[in-house]
JSON list of C-alpha atoms in Angstrom, two decimals:
[
{"chain": "K", "resi": 16, "resn": "ALA", "atom": "CA", "xyz": [-18.20, -0.34, -2.55]},
{"chain": "K", "resi": 17, "resn": "GLN", "atom": "CA", "xyz": [-14.73, -0.63, -3.92]},
{"chain": "K", "resi": 18, "resn": "LYS", "atom": "CA", "xyz": [-12.97, -3.93, -4.03]},
{"chain": "K", "resi": 19, "resn": "VAL", "atom": "CA", "xyz": [-9.76, -5.41, -5.40]},
{"chain": "K", "resi": 20, "resn": "THR", "atom": "CA", "xyz": [-9.36, -9.14, -5.92]},
{"chain": "K", "resi": 21, "resn": "GLN", "atom": "CA", "xyz": [-6.07, -10.85, -6.45]},
{"chain": "K", "resi": 22, "resn": "ALA", "atom": "CA", "xyz": [-7.23, -14.42, -6.84]},
{"chain": "K", "resi": 23, "resn": "GLN", "atom": "CA", "xyz": [-3.75, -15.94, -6.89]},
{"chain": "K", "resi": 24, "resn": "THR", "atom": "CA", "xyz": [-2.21, -15.94, -3.43]},
{"chain": "K", "resi": 25, "resn": "GLU", "atom": "CA", "xyz": [1.10, -17.51, -4.33]},
{"chain": "K", "resi": 26, "resn": "ILE", "atom": "CA", "xyz": [2.96, -18.41, -7.52]},
{"chain": "K", "resi": 27, "resn": "SER", "atom": "CA", "xyz": [6.27, -20.14, -7.95]},
{"chain": "K", "resi": 28, "resn": "VAL", "atom": "CA", "xyz": [8.17, -20.08, -11.25]},
{"chain": "K", "resi": 29, "resn": "VAL", "atom": "CA", "xyz": [11.59, -20.88, -12.56]},
{"chain": "K", "resi": 30, "resn": "GLU", "atom": "CA", "xyz": [13.86, -18.08, -13.66]},
{"chain": "K", "resi": 31, "resn": "LYS", "atom": "CA", "xyz": [13.26, -16.82, -17.22]},
{"chain": "K", "resi": 32, "resn": "GLU", "atom": "CA", "xyz": [9.63, -17.89, -17.21]},
{"chain": "K", "resi": 33, "resn": "ASP", "atom": "CA", "xyz": [6.98, -15.28, -17.93]},
{"chain": "K", "resi": 34, "resn": "VAL", "atom": "CA", "xyz": [4.40, -14.76, -15.21]},
{"chain": "K", "resi": 35, "resn": "THR", "atom": "CA", "xyz": [1.13, -12.82, -15.11]},
{"chain": "K", "resi": 36, "resn": "LEU", "atom": "CA", "xyz": [-0.37, -11.49, -11.92]},
{"chain": "K", "resi": 37, "resn": "ASP", "atom": "CA", "xyz": [-4.11, -10.97, -12.09]},
{"chain": "K", "resi": 38, "resn": "CYS", "atom": "CA", "xyz": [-6.02, -8.06, -10.61]},
{"chain": "K", "resi": 39, "resn": "VAL", "atom": "CA", "xyz": [-9.78, -7.63, -10.84]},
{"chain": "K", "resi": 40, "resn": "TYR", "atom": "CA", "xyz": [-11.47, -4.57, -9.37]},
{"chain": "K", "resi": 41, "resn": "GLU", "atom": "CA", "xyz": [-14.95, -3.36, -8.59]},
{"chain": "K", "resi": 42, "resn": "THR", "atom": "CA", "xyz": [-16.03, 0.26, -8.44]},
{"chain": "K", "resi": 43, "resn": "ARG", "atom": "CA", "xyz": [-19.00, 2.42, -9.36]},
{"chain": "K", "resi": 44, "resn": "ASP", "atom": "CA", "xyz": [-16.82, 5.44, -10.03]},
{"chain": "K", "resi": 45, "resn": "THR", "atom": "CA", "xyz": [-16.19, 6.63, -13.56]},
{"chain": "K", "resi": 46, "resn": "THR", "atom": "CA", "xyz": [-12.92, 8.22, -12.47]},
{"chain": "K", "resi": 47, "resn": "TYR", "atom": "CA", "xyz": [-10.57, 5.99, -10.56]},
{"chain": "K", "resi": 48, "resn": "TYR", "atom": "CA", "xyz": [-6.91, 5.06, -10.33]},
{"chain": "K", "resi": 49, "resn": "LEU", "atom": "CA", "xyz": [-5.22, 1.69, -10.31]},
{"chain": "K", "resi": 50, "resn": "PHE", "atom": "CA", "xyz": [-1.82, 0.90, -8.86]},
{"chain": "K", "resi": 51, "resn": "TRP", "atom": "CA", "xyz": [0.67, -1.90, -8.55]},
{"chain": "K", "resi": 52, "resn": "TYR", "atom": "CA", "xyz": [3.17, -2.06, -5.71]},
{"chain": "K", "resi": 53, "resn": "LYS", "atom": "CA", "xyz": [5.98, -4.49, -5.00]},
{"chain": "K", "resi": 54, "resn": "GLN", "atom": "CA", "xyz": [6.91, -5.56, -1.47]},
{"chain": "K", "resi": 55, "resn": "PRO", "atom": "CA", "xyz": [10.28, -7.33, -1.37]},
{"chain": "K", "resi": 56, "resn": "PRO", "atom": "CA", "xyz": [11.33, -9.34, 1.70]},
{"chain": "K", "resi": 57, "resn": "SER", "atom": "CA", "xyz": [12.69, -6.15, 3.29]},
{"chain": "K", "resi": 58, "resn": "GLY", "atom": "CA", "xyz": [9.07, -5.04, 3.78]},
{"chain": "K", "resi": 59, "resn": "GLU", "atom": "CA", "xyz": [9.08, -1.62, 2.16]},
{"chain": "K", "resi": 60, "resn": "LEU", "atom": "CA", "xyz": [6.50, -1.26, -0.61]},
{"chain": "K", "resi": 61, "resn": "VAL", "atom": "CA", "xyz": [7.76, 0.10, -3.90]},
{"chain": "K", "resi": 62, "resn": "PHE", "atom": "CA", "xyz": [5.48, 1.90, -6.34]},
{"chain": "K", "resi": 63, "resn": "LEU", "atom": "CA", "xyz": [5.44, 0.34, -9.82]},
{"chain": "K", "resi": 64, "resn": "ILE", "atom": "CA", "xyz": [2.67, 1.98, -11.81]},
{"chain": "K", "resi": 65, "resn": "ARG", "atom": "CA", "xyz": [-0.45, 4.15, -11.66]},
{"chain": "K", "resi": 66, "resn": "ARG", "atom": "CA", "xyz": [-3.15, 4.28, -14.34]},
{"chain": "K", "resi": 67, "resn": "ASN", "atom": "CA", "xyz": [-6.28, 6.38, -14.44]},
{"chain": "K", "resi": 68, "resn": "SER", "atom": "CA", "xyz": [-9.58, 5.03, -15.66]},
{"chain": "K", "resi": 69, "resn": "PHE", "atom": "CA", "xyz": [-9.50, 7.04, -18.88]},
{"chain": "K", "resi": 70, "resn": "ASP", "atom": "CA", "xyz": [-6.22, 5.64, -20.10]},
{"chain": "K", "resi": 71, "resn": "GLU", "atom": "CA", "xyz": [-6.55, 2.06, -21.29]},
{"chain": "K", "resi": 72, "resn": "GLN", "atom": "CA", "xyz": [-3.26, 1.97, -23.13]},
{"chain": "K", "resi": 73, "resn": "ASN", "atom": "CA", "xyz": [-1.09, -0.93, -22.16]},
{"chain": "K", "resi": 74, "resn": "GLU", "atom": "CA", "xyz": [2.25, 0.01, -20.73]},
{"chain": "K", "resi": 75, "resn": "ILE", "atom": "CA", "xyz": [5.64, -1.59, -20.92]},
{"chain": "K", "resi": 76, "resn": "SER", "atom": "CA", "xyz": [8.60, -0.80, -18.72]},
{"chain": "K", "resi": 77, "resn": "GLY", "atom": "CA", "xyz": [11.54, -3.08, -19.35]},
{"chain": "K", "resi": 78, "resn": "ARG", "atom": "CA", "xyz": [10.48, -6.61, -18.41]},
{"chain": "K", "resi": 79, "resn": "TYR", "atom": "CA", "xyz": [7.25, -5.34, -16.83]},
{"chain": "K", "resi": 80, "resn": "SER", "atom": "CA", "xyz": [4.02, -4.78, -18.71]},
{"chain": "K", "resi": 81, "resn": "TRP", "atom": "CA", "xyz": [0.50, -3.94, -17.69]},
{"chain": "K", "resi": 82, "resn": "ASN", "atom": "CA", "xyz": [-2.78, -4.75, -19.42]},
{"chain": "K", "resi": 83, "resn": "PHE", "atom": "CA", "xyz": [-5.71, -2.55, -18.39]},
{"chain": "K", "resi": 84, "resn": "GLN", "atom": "CA", "xyz": [-9.12, -3.67, -19.64]},
{"chain": "K", "resi": 85, "resn": "LYS", "atom": "CA", "xyz": [-12.17, -1.78, -18.43]},
{"chain": "K", "resi": 86, "resn": "SER", "atom": "CA", "xyz": [-14.49, -4.25, -20.16]},
{"chain": "K", "resi": 87, "resn": "THR", "atom": "CA", "xyz": [-13.37, -6.97, -17.77]},
{"chain": "K", "resi": 88, "resn": "SER", "atom": "CA", "xyz": [-12.41, -4.66, -14.86]},
{"chain": "K", "resi": 89, "resn": "SER", "atom": "CA", "xyz": [-8.91, -6.04, -14.88]},
{"chain": "K", "resi": 90, "resn": "PHE", "atom": "CA", "xyz": [-5.45, -4.59, -14.54]},
{"chain": "K", "resi": 91, "resn": "ASN", "atom": "CA", "xyz": [-3.06, -7.47, -15.00]},
{"chain": "K", "resi": 92, "resn": "PHE", "atom": "CA", "xyz": [0.71, -7.33, -14.57]},
{"chain": "K", "resi": 93, "resn": "THR", "atom": "CA", "xyz": [3.14, -9.46, -16.56]},
{"chain": "K", "resi": 94, "resn": "ILE", "atom": "CA", "xyz": [6.79, -10.02, -15.81]},
{"chain": "K", "resi": 95, "resn": "THR", "atom": "CA", "xyz": [8.71, -11.28, -18.81]},
{"chain": "K", "resi": 96, "resn": "ALA", "atom": "CA", "xyz": [11.78, -13.45, -18.33]},
{"chain": "K", "resi": 97, "resn": "SER", "atom": "CA", "xyz": [11.45, -13.44, -14.56]},
{"chain": "K", "resi": 98, "resn": "GLN", "atom": "CA", "xyz": [14.50, -13.12, -12.34]},
{"chain": "K", "resi": 99, "resn": "VAL", "atom": "CA", "xyz": [15.18, -14.10, -8.75]},
{"chain": "K", "resi": 100, "resn": "VAL", "atom": "CA", "xyz": [15.10, -10.41, -7.79]},
{"chain": "K", "resi": 101, "resn": "ASP", "atom": "CA", "xyz": [11.45, -10.32, -8.84]},
{"chain": "K", "resi": 102, "resn": "SER", "atom": "CA", "xyz": [10.59, -12.50, -5.84]},
{"chain": "K", "resi": 103, "resn": "ALA", "atom": "CA", "xyz": [8.26, -10.39, -3.72]},
{"chain": "K", "resi": 104, "resn": "VAL", "atom": "CA", "xyz": [4.65, -9.83, -2.75]},
{"chain": "K", "resi": 105, "resn": "TYR", "atom": "CA", "xyz": [2.80, -7.77, -5.33]},
{"chain": "K", "resi": 106, "resn": "PHE", "atom": "CA", "xyz": [-0.21, -5.65, -4.47]},
{"chain": "K", "resi": 107, "resn": "CYS", "atom": "CA", "xyz": [-2.84, -4.19, -6.73]},
{"chain": "K", "resi": 108, "resn": "ALA", "atom": "CA", "xyz": [-4.74, -1.16, -5.39]},
{"chain": "K", "resi": 109, "resn": "LEU", "atom": "CA", "xyz": [-7.69, 1.00, -6.40]},
{"chain": "K", "resi": 110, "resn": "SER", "atom": "CA", "xyz": [-8.39, 4.63, -5.54]},
{"chain": "K", "resi": 111, "resn": "GLY", "atom": "CA", "xyz": [-11.71, 6.33, -6.11]},
{"chain": "K", "resi": 112, "resn": "LEU", "atom": "CA", "xyz": [-14.54, 8.10, -4.40]},
{"chain": "K", "resi": 113, "resn": "GLY", "atom": "CA", "xyz": [-16.12, 5.87, -1.83]},
{"chain": "K", "resi": 114, "resn": "GLN", "atom": "CA", "xyz": [-19.57, 6.14, -0.40]},
{"chain": "K", "resi": 115, "resn": "GLY", "atom": "CA", "xyz": [-20.16, 9.63, 0.89]},
{"chain": "K", "resi": 116, "resn": "GLY", "atom": "CA", "xyz": [-17.95, 11.19, -1.75]},
{"chain": "K", "resi": 117, "resn": "SER", "atom": "CA", "xyz": [-14.66, 10.96, 0.11]},
{"chain": "K", "resi": 118, "resn": "GLU", "atom": "CA", "xyz": [-11.61, 9.41, -1.48]},
{"chain": "K", "resi": 119, "resn": "LYS", "atom": "CA", "xyz": [-10.88, 5.78, -0.71]},
{"chain": "K", "resi": 120, "resn": "LEU", "atom": "CA", "xyz": [-7.94, 3.54, -1.37]},
{"chain": "K", "resi": 121, "resn": "VAL", "atom": "CA", "xyz": [-8.28, -0.23, -1.29]},
{"chain": "K", "resi": 122, "resn": "PHE", "atom": "CA", "xyz": [-5.52, -2.80, -1.60]},
{"chain": "K", "resi": 123, "resn": "GLY", "atom": "CA", "xyz": [-5.83, -6.37, -2.75]},
{"chain": "K", "resi": 124, "resn": "LYS", "atom": "CA", "xyz": [-4.52, -9.08, -0.44]},
{"chain": "K", "resi": 125, "resn": "GLY", "atom": "CA", "xyz": [-1.34, -9.45, -2.43]},
{"chain": "K", "resi": 126, "resn": "MET", "atom": "CA", "xyz": [0.25, -12.23, -4.43]},
{"chain": "K", "resi": 127, "resn": "LYS", "atom": "CA", "xyz": [3.53, -13.79, -3.38]},
{"chain": "K", "resi": 128, "resn": "LEU", "atom": "CA", "xyz": [5.81, -14.51, -6.31]},
{"chain": "K", "resi": 129, "resn": "THR", "atom": "CA", "xyz": [8.79, -16.80, -5.86]},
{"chain": "K", "resi": 130, "resn": "VAL", "atom": "CA", "xyz": [11.26, -17.04, -8.70]},
{"chain": "K", "resi": 131, "resn": "ASN", "atom": "CA", "xyz": [13.59, -20.00, -8.36]},
{"chain": "K", "resi": 132, "resn": "PRO", "atom": "CA", "xyz": [17.00, -20.13, -10.00]},
{"chain": "R", "resi": 16, "resn": "ASP", "atom": "CA", "xyz": [18.58, 11.07, 0.31]},
{"chain": "R", "resi": 17, "resn": "GLY", "atom": "CA", "xyz": [14.86, 11.81, 0.19]},
{"chain": "R", "resi": 18, "resn": "GLY", "atom": "CA", "xyz": [12.57, 9.29, 1.74]},
{"chain": "R", "resi": 19, "resn": "ILE", "atom": "CA", "xyz": [10.55, 8.09, 4.67]},
{"chain": "R", "resi": 20, "resn": "THR", "atom": "CA", "xyz": [12.02, 6.87, 7.90]},
{"chain": "R", "resi": 21, "resn": "GLN", "atom": "CA", "xyz": [10.24, 4.78, 10.49]},
{"chain": "R", "resi": 22, "resn": "SER", "atom": "CA", "xyz": [11.60, 3.89, 13.84]},
{"chain": "R", "resi": 23, "resn": "PRO", "atom": "CA", "xyz": [12.14, 1.55, 15.44]},
{"chain": "R", "resi": 24, "resn": "LYS", "atom": "CA", "xyz": [12.15, -1.42, 13.06]},
{"chain": "R", "resi": 25, "resn": "TYR", "atom": "CA", "xyz": [11.08, -3.81, 15.82]},
{"chain": "R", "resi": 26, "resn": "LEU", "atom": "CA", "xyz": [9.11, -2.87, 18.91]},
{"chain": "R", "resi": 27, "resn": "PHE", "atom": "CA", "xyz": [8.01, -4.99, 21.83]},
{"chain": "R", "resi": 28, "resn": "ARG", "atom": "CA", "xyz": [5.44, -3.92, 24.40]},
{"chain": "R", "resi": 29, "resn": "LYS", "atom": "CA", "xyz": [3.41, -5.39, 27.19]},
{"chain": "R", "resi": 30, "resn": "GLU", "atom": "CA", "xyz": [-0.34, -5.52, 26.86]},
{"chain": "R", "resi": 31, "resn": "GLY", "atom": "CA", "xyz": [-2.03, -2.45, 28.29]},
{"chain": "R", "resi": 32, "resn": "GLN", "atom": "CA", "xyz": [0.71, -0.03, 27.33]},
{"chain": "R", "resi": 33, "resn": "ASN", "atom": "CA", "xyz": [0.37, 2.69, 24.75]},
{"chain": "R", "resi": 34, "resn": "VAL", "atom": "CA", "xyz": [3.13, 2.84, 22.17]},
{"chain": "R", "resi": 35, "resn": "THR", "atom": "CA", "xyz": [4.04, 5.50, 19.61]},
{"chain": "R", "resi": 36, "resn": "LEU", "atom": "CA", "xyz": [5.49, 4.69, 16.20]},
{"chain": "R", "resi": 37, "resn": "SER", "atom": "CA", "xyz": [7.54, 7.34, 14.48]},
{"chain": "R", "resi": 38, "resn": "CYS", "atom": "CA", "xyz": [7.27, 8.38, 10.83]},
{"chain": "R", "resi": 39, "resn": "GLU", "atom": "CA", "xyz": [9.25, 11.19, 9.22]},
{"chain": "R", "resi": 40, "resn": "GLN", "atom": "CA", "xyz": [9.47, 12.22, 5.56]},
{"chain": "R", "resi": 41, "resn": "ASN", "atom": "CA", "xyz": [11.68, 14.70, 3.74]},
{"chain": "R", "resi": 42, "resn": "LEU", "atom": "CA", "xyz": [9.91, 14.48, 0.38]},
{"chain": "R", "resi": 43, "resn": "ASN", "atom": "CA", "xyz": [7.94, 17.67, 1.00]},
{"chain": "R", "resi": 44, "resn": "HIS", "atom": "CA", "xyz": [4.72, 15.69, 0.56]},
{"chain": "R", "resi": 45, "resn": "ASP", "atom": "CA", "xyz": [1.48, 17.07, 1.93]},
{"chain": "R", "resi": 46, "resn": "ALA", "atom": "CA", "xyz": [-0.20, 13.72, 2.51]},
{"chain": "R", "resi": 47, "resn": "MET", "atom": "CA", "xyz": [0.87, 11.00, 4.93]},
{"chain": "R", "resi": 48, "resn": "TYR", "atom": "CA", "xyz": [-0.66, 7.64, 5.75]},
{"chain": "R", "resi": 49, "resn": "TRP", "atom": "CA", "xyz": [-0.54, 4.79, 8.23]},
{"chain": "R", "resi": 50, "resn": "TYR", "atom": "CA", "xyz": [-1.30, 1.22, 7.24]},
{"chain": "R", "resi": 51, "resn": "ARG", "atom": "CA", "xyz": [-1.50, -2.02, 9.10]},
{"chain": "R", "resi": 52, "resn": "GLN", "atom": "CA", "xyz": [-0.46, -5.29, 7.45]},
{"chain": "R", "resi": 53, "resn": "ASP", "atom": "CA", "xyz": [-1.32, -8.70, 8.87]},
{"chain": "R", "resi": 54, "resn": "PRO", "atom": "CA", "xyz": [-0.09, -12.03, 7.44]},
{"chain": "R", "resi": 55, "resn": "GLY", "atom": "CA", "xyz": [-1.97, -12.92, 4.28]},
{"chain": "R", "resi": 56, "resn": "GLN", "atom": "CA", "xyz": [-3.81, -9.62, 4.28]},
{"chain": "R", "resi": 57, "resn": "GLY", "atom": "CA", "xyz": [-3.49, -6.57, 2.16]},
{"chain": "R", "resi": 58, "resn": "LEU", "atom": "CA", "xyz": [-2.75, -3.20, 3.61]},
{"chain": "R", "resi": 59, "resn": "ARG", "atom": "CA", "xyz": [-5.50, -1.59, 5.62]},
{"chain": "R", "resi": 60, "resn": "LEU", "atom": "CA", "xyz": [-5.60, 2.16, 6.08]},
{"chain": "R", "resi": 61, "resn": "ILE", "atom": "CA", "xyz": [-5.60, 3.34, 9.69]},
{"chain": "R", "resi": 62, "resn": "TYR", "atom": "CA", "xyz": [-5.38, 7.13, 9.40]},
{"chain": "R", "resi": 63, "resn": "TYR", "atom": "CA", "xyz": [-4.31, 9.65, 6.82]},
{"chain": "R", "resi": 64, "resn": "SER", "atom": "CA", "xyz": [-3.52, 13.32, 6.76]},
{"chain": "R", "resi": 65, "resn": "GLN", "atom": "CA", "xyz": [-3.55, 15.65, 3.79]},
{"chain": "R", "resi": 66, "resn": "ILE", "atom": "CA", "xyz": [-2.49, 18.78, 5.60]},
{"chain": "R", "resi": 67, "resn": "VAL", "atom": "CA", "xyz": [-0.89, 19.82, 8.86]},
{"chain": "R", "resi": 68, "resn": "ASN", "atom": "CA", "xyz": [-3.24, 19.75, 11.86]},
{"chain": "R", "resi": 69, "resn": "ASP", "atom": "CA", "xyz": [-5.84, 17.72, 9.99]},
{"chain": "R", "resi": 70, "resn": "PHE", "atom": "CA", "xyz": [-6.35, 13.98, 9.61]},
{"chain": "R", "resi": 71, "resn": "GLN", "atom": "CA", "xyz": [-9.07, 11.49, 8.72]},
{"chain": "R", "resi": 72, "resn": "LYS", "atom": "CA", "xyz": [-9.90, 8.03, 9.92]},
{"chain": "R", "resi": 73, "resn": "GLY", "atom": "CA", "xyz": [-9.27, 5.17, 7.59]},
{"chain": "R", "resi": 74, "resn": "ASP", "atom": "CA", "xyz": [-10.95, 1.79, 7.65]},
{"chain": "R", "resi": 75, "resn": "ILE", "atom": "CA", "xyz": [-9.57, 0.57, 10.97]},
{"chain": "R", "resi": 76, "resn": "ALA", "atom": "CA", "xyz": [-8.96, 3.64, 13.14]},
{"chain": "R", "resi": 77, "resn": "GLU", "atom": "CA", "xyz": [-10.36, 2.22, 16.38]},
{"chain": "R", "resi": 78, "resn": "GLY", "atom": "CA", "xyz": [-7.68, 1.92, 19.05]},
{"chain": "R", "resi": 79, "resn": "TYR", "atom": "CA", "xyz": [-5.26, 4.22, 17.24]},
{"chain": "R", "resi": 80, "resn": "SER", "atom": "CA", "xyz": [-4.53, 7.92, 17.37]},
{"chain": "R", "resi": 81, "resn": "VAL", "atom": "CA", "xyz": [-2.37, 10.27, 15.31]},
{"chain": "R", "resi": 82, "resn": "SER", "atom": "CA", "xyz": [-1.15, 13.84, 15.22]},
{"chain": "R", "resi": 83, "resn": "ARG", "atom": "CA", "xyz": [0.17, 16.02, 12.41]},
{"chain": "R", "resi": 84, "resn": "GLU", "atom": "CA", "xyz": [1.85, 19.02, 13.99]},
{"chain": "R", "resi": 85, "resn": "LYS", "atom": "CA", "xyz": [4.55, 19.26, 11.34]},
{"chain": "R", "resi": 86, "resn": "LYS", "atom": "CA", "xyz": [4.46, 18.50, 7.63]},
{"chain": "R", "resi": 87, "resn": "GLU", "atom": "CA", "xyz": [7.38, 16.10, 7.99]},
{"chain": "R", "resi": 88, "resn": "SER", "atom": "CA", "xyz": [6.05, 14.04, 10.86]},
{"chain": "R", "resi": 89, "resn": "PHE", "atom": "CA", "xyz": [3.03, 11.80, 11.38]},
{"chain": "R", "resi": 90, "resn": "PRO", "atom": "CA", "xyz": [3.37, 9.68, 14.54]},
{"chain": "R", "resi": 91, "resn": "LEU", "atom": "CA", "xyz": [0.94, 6.86, 15.27]},
{"chain": "R", "resi": 92, "resn": "THR", "atom": "CA", "xyz": [-0.02, 5.86, 18.80]},
{"chain": "R", "resi": 93, "resn": "VAL", "atom": "CA", "xyz": [-1.30, 2.36, 19.33]},
{"chain": "R", "resi": 94, "resn": "THR", "atom": "CA", "xyz": [-3.42, 2.57, 22.44]},
{"chain": "R", "resi": 95, "resn": "SER", "atom": "CA", "xyz": [-4.34, -0.11, 24.94]},
{"chain": "R", "resi": 96, "resn": "ALA", "atom": "CA", "xyz": [-7.82, -0.05, 23.40]},
{"chain": "R", "resi": 97, "resn": "GLN", "atom": "CA", "xyz": [-6.53, -1.72, 20.24]},
{"chain": "R", "resi": 98, "resn": "LYS", "atom": "CA", "xyz": [-7.51, -5.35, 20.73]},
{"chain": "R", "resi": 99, "resn": "ASN", "atom": "CA", "xyz": [-4.99, -6.97, 18.38]},
{"chain": "R", "resi": 100, "resn": "PRO", "atom": "CA", "xyz": [-2.07, -4.57, 18.10]},
{"chain": "R", "resi": 101, "resn": "THR", "atom": "CA", "xyz": [0.58, -7.08, 16.99]},
{"chain": "R", "resi": 102, "resn": "ALA", "atom": "CA", "xyz": [1.18, -6.33, 13.31]},
{"chain": "R", "resi": 103, "resn": "PHE", "atom": "CA", "xyz": [3.46, -4.76, 10.74]},
{"chain": "R", "resi": 104, "resn": "TYR", "atom": "CA", "xyz": [2.88, -1.00, 10.47]},
{"chain": "R", "resi": 105, "resn": "LEU", "atom": "CA", "xyz": [3.75, 0.93, 7.35]},
{"chain": "R", "resi": 106, "resn": "CYS", "atom": "CA", "xyz": [3.89, 4.67, 6.94]},
{"chain": "R", "resi": 107, "resn": "ALA", "atom": "CA", "xyz": [3.63, 6.30, 3.51]},
{"chain": "R", "resi": 108, "resn": "SER", "atom": "CA", "xyz": [3.43, 9.71, 1.92]},
{"chain": "R", "resi": 109, "resn": "SER", "atom": "CA", "xyz": [2.21, 11.15, -1.36]},
{"chain": "R", "resi": 110, "resn": "ILE", "atom": "CA", "xyz": [2.13, 14.53, -3.00]},
{"chain": "R", "resi": 111, "resn": "ALA", "atom": "CA", "xyz": [-1.42, 15.37, -2.03]},
{"chain": "R", "resi": 112, "resn": "ALA", "atom": "CA", "xyz": [-4.08, 12.69, -2.08]},
{"chain": "R", "resi": 113, "resn": "LEU", "atom": "CA", "xyz": [-5.02, 9.01, -2.07]},
{"chain": "R", "resi": 114, "resn": "ARG", "atom": "CA", "xyz": [-5.07, 9.03, -5.88]},
{"chain": "R", "resi": 115, "resn": "ASP", "atom": "CA", "xyz": [-1.36, 9.80, -5.99]},
{"chain": "R", "resi": 116, "resn": "GLU", "atom": "CA", "xyz": [1.44, 7.26, -5.96]},
{"chain": "R", "resi": 117, "resn": "GLN", "atom": "CA", "xyz": [2.66, 6.59, -2.46]},
{"chain": "R", "resi": 118, "resn": "TYR", "atom": "CA", "xyz": [6.15, 6.22, -1.10]},
{"chain": "R", "resi": 119, "resn": "PHE", "atom": "CA", "xyz": [6.58, 3.87, 1.82]},
{"chain": "R", "resi": 120, "resn": "GLY", "atom": "CA", "xyz": [8.85, 3.62, 4.81]},
{"chain": "R", "resi": 121, "resn": "PRO", "atom": "CA", "xyz": [10.57, 0.38, 5.87]},
{"chain": "R", "resi": 122, "resn": "GLY", "atom": "CA", "xyz": [7.88, -0.42, 8.43]},
{"chain": "R", "resi": 123, "resn": "THR", "atom": "CA", "xyz": [7.77, -1.17, 12.15]},
{"chain": "R", "resi": 124, "resn": "ARG", "atom": "CA", "xyz": [6.98, -4.64, 13.41]},
{"chain": "R", "resi": 125, "resn": "LEU", "atom": "CA", "xyz": [5.11, -4.31, 16.69]},
{"chain": "R", "resi": 126, "resn": "THR", "atom": "CA", "xyz": [4.73, -7.26, 19.02]},
{"chain": "R", "resi": 127, "resn": "VAL", "atom": "CA", "xyz": [2.51, -6.95, 22.07]},
{"chain": "R", "resi": 128, "resn": "THR", "atom": "CA", "xyz": [2.52, -9.72, 24.63]}
]
């Protein structure tokens, strides 16, 4: 079975602090895809990143960076120098072949980040 | 602008009534999805469609129905058989499959009393 765990449910930081959002996944697939999405207060999810299981290179996009480690089944997301606009709920998700061979997509429960001025 | 539209943003219904939520996309995506989001929960997949006139049940399809008569449209009907219909419903689309990045609509908040 596929599973995504975001152990932190809520984090509050002060602007300019760095913050890391943890994501741990479980899957038996050798080929799978990991995602991060951002859900601001407006409600619409915004795609941030997708990585496949064969690409363990870390990625940096501006203040955002992602650390993918297959050895620990983790795909953590770090925001450097956080800003108030980063306040949102962040979801980690996993796509792979579920039982029966059909594709499955599973979301974590999300982590609410509040960045205070 | 390309994107996904959902209407209405807020919807109120009496228990026992069926209600249909609209979802339209102009991204020329083959795949479309419906999710349900409850407070403190992640997104749960209700139904998805990867091609016109075909769709598959997700994890929580009971009490819901969909149709995919046009590539651009994927309406969701919440039937009276759905025991806890009050929730936030999100529609999404992707190029072809669940492994692709998804683009989401603004959501519809359904309240059933």
